[in-house]
Amino acid sequence: MLKSSHGLIGQESGAAISSCLAMLAPPVQSVRHPANGFHADGEAANDMRSIDREIGARLRSTRQVLGISQQIFAKKVGVSFQQIQKYEKGINRVSAGMLVKICQSKA
């Protein structure tokens, strides 16, 4: 069972959310600098932006498969359609809490 801010999420709901999150969020692979084991500052920022764009692309693809507009989707998750546009373009980062909310709206 998953725990939300409103209490426990049922097992069926939890499984649906888990599979939704797995579909939307790509696995993060740690890329380390060969010499010291750490990212250079620019590399870390670029990696995060590419992850944001990947999550946004997956979000857009999923929304399109569901056949709903950005406006309808935004109302379902409680944000403006402009915010959905920014998520889909990778301009704004989708928080973990928002990912769960998005998955709950689809379930």
Short mmCIF file of C-alpha atoms in Angstrom, two decimals:
data_model
loop_
_atom_site.label_atom_id
_atom_site.label_comp_id
_atom_site.label_asym_id
_atom_site.label_seq_id
_atom_site.Cartn_x
_atom_site.Cartn_y
_atom_site.Cartn_z
CA MET A 1 0.00 0.00 0.00
CA LEU A 2 1.09 3.54 -0.72
CA LYS A 3 0.59 6.34 1.76
CA SER A 4 -0.71 9.68 0.54
CA SER A 5 -1.23 12.93 2.39
CA HIS A 6 -4.86 11.84 2.80
CA GLY A 7 -4.06 8.42 4.24
CA LEU A 8 -3.44 5.01 2.73
CA ILE A 9 -4.16 4.29 -0.91
CA GLY A 10 -5.89 0.95 -1.48
CA GLN A 11 -3.92 -1.96 -2.92
CA GLU A 12 -5.62 -1.81 -6.34
CA SER A 13 -5.21 1.96 -6.52
CA GLY A 14 -1.64 1.66 -5.30
CA ALA A 15 -0.80 -0.88 -8.02
CA ALA A 16 -2.37 1.35 -10.69
CA ILE A 17 -0.41 4.36 -9.46
CA SER A 18 2.83 2.38 -9.29
CA SER A 19 2.47 1.18 -12.87
CA CYS A 20 1.51 4.69 -14.00
CA LEU A 21 4.59 6.17 -12.30
CA ALA A 22 6.80 3.51 -13.87
CA MET A 23 5.42 4.47 -17.28
CA LEU A 24 5.78 8.25 -16.81
CA ALA A 25 9.09 8.48 -14.98
CA PRO A 26 12.14 7.09 -16.76
CA PRO A 27 14.74 5.17 -14.77
CA VAL A 28 17.48 7.54 -13.70
CA GLN A 29 20.94 6.31 -14.53
CA SER A 30 23.81 7.86 -12.67
CA VAL A 31 26.43 9.18 -15.04
CA ARG A 32 29.65 9.95 -13.22
CA HIS A 33 32.68 11.85 -14.33
CA PRO A 34 35.42 9.27 -14.95
CA ALA A 35 38.16 11.17 -13.10
CA ASN A 36 36.46 12.08 -9.84
CA GLY A 37 33.16 10.20 -9.84
CA PHE A 38 31.02 13.36 -9.88
CA HIS A 39 29.16 15.38 -12.48
CA ALA A 40 30.53 18.66 -13.63
CA ASP A 41 27.92 21.31 -12.75
CA GLY A 42 26.82 21.75 -16.36
CA GLU A 43 26.47 18.02 -16.91
CA ALA A 44 24.16 17.58 -13.91
CA ALA A 45 21.96 20.46 -15.05
CA ASN A 46 21.77 19.04 -18.59
CA ASP A 47 20.87 15.60 -17.24
CA MET A 48 18.03 17.05 -15.16
CA ARG A 49 16.67 19.04 -18.10
CA SER A 50 16.71 15.95 -20.31
CA ILE A 51 14.85 13.99 -17.61
CA ASP A 52 12.29 16.82 -17.32
CA ARG A 53 11.79 16.76 -21.11
CA GLU A 54 11.46 12.96 -21.14
CA ILE A 55 8.82 12.99 -18.39
CA GLY A 56 7.01 15.80 -20.22
CA ALA A 57 7.04 13.87 -23.49
CA ARG A 58 5.67 10.78 -21.75
CA LEU A 59 3.00 12.89 -20.06
CA ARG A 60 1.94 14.40 -23.41
CA SER A 61 1.92 11.00 -25.11
CA THR A 62 -0.20 9.49 -22.35
CA ARG A 63 -2.64 12.42 -22.43
CA GLN A 64 -2.98 12.11 -26.21
CA VAL A 65 -3.59 8.36 -26.00
CA LEU A 66 -6.35 9.10 -23.49
CA GLY A 67 -7.77 11.56 -26.02
CA ILE A 68 -8.09 14.52 -23.68
CA SER A 69 -7.08 18.14 -24.12
CA GLN A 70 -4.61 19.99 -21.95
CA GLN A 71 -7.52 22.00 -20.50
CA ILE A 72 -9.48 18.92 -19.42
CA PHE A 73 -6.35 17.24 -18.09
CA ALA A 74 -5.43 20.40 -16.15
CA LYS A 75 -8.86 20.50 -14.51
CA LYS A 76 -8.55 16.83 -13.51
CA VAL A 77 -5.25 17.42 -11.70
CA GLY A 78 -6.04 20.91 -10.39
CA VAL A 79 -3.59 23.10 -12.32
CA SER A 80 -3.86 25.53 -15.24
CA PHE A 81 -3.53 24.30 -18.81
CA GLN A 82 -0.46 26.55 -19.08
CA GLN A 83 1.15 24.50 -16.31
CA ILE A 84 0.40 21.29 -18.24
CA GLN A 85 2.04 22.89 -21.31
CA LYS A 86 5.15 23.69 -19.26
CA TYR A 87 5.28 20.15 -17.84
CA GLU A 88 4.94 18.64 -21.33
CA LYS A 89 7.71 20.86 -22.75
CA GLY A 90 10.00 20.11 -19.82
CA ILE A 91 10.12 23.79 -18.83
CA ASN A 92 8.75 23.14 -15.33
CA ARG A 93 9.72 20.08 -13.32
CA VAL A 94 6.88 17.74 -12.31
CA SER A 95 7.11 17.03 -8.58
CA ALA A 96 6.72 13.53 -7.19
CA GLY A 97 3.46 14.60 -5.55
CA MET A 98 2.12 15.92 -8.86
CA LEU A 99 3.10 12.68 -10.62
CA VAL A 100 1.03 10.75 -8.07
CA LYS A 101 -1.87 13.19 -8.50
CA ILE A 102 -1.68 12.78 -12.30
CA CYS A 103 -1.70 8.99 -11.94
CA GLN A 104 -4.65 9.14 -9.53
CA SER A 105 -6.60 11.23 -12.04
CA LYS A 106 -6.07 8.54 -14.70
CA ALA A 107 -6.94 5.58 -12.43
#
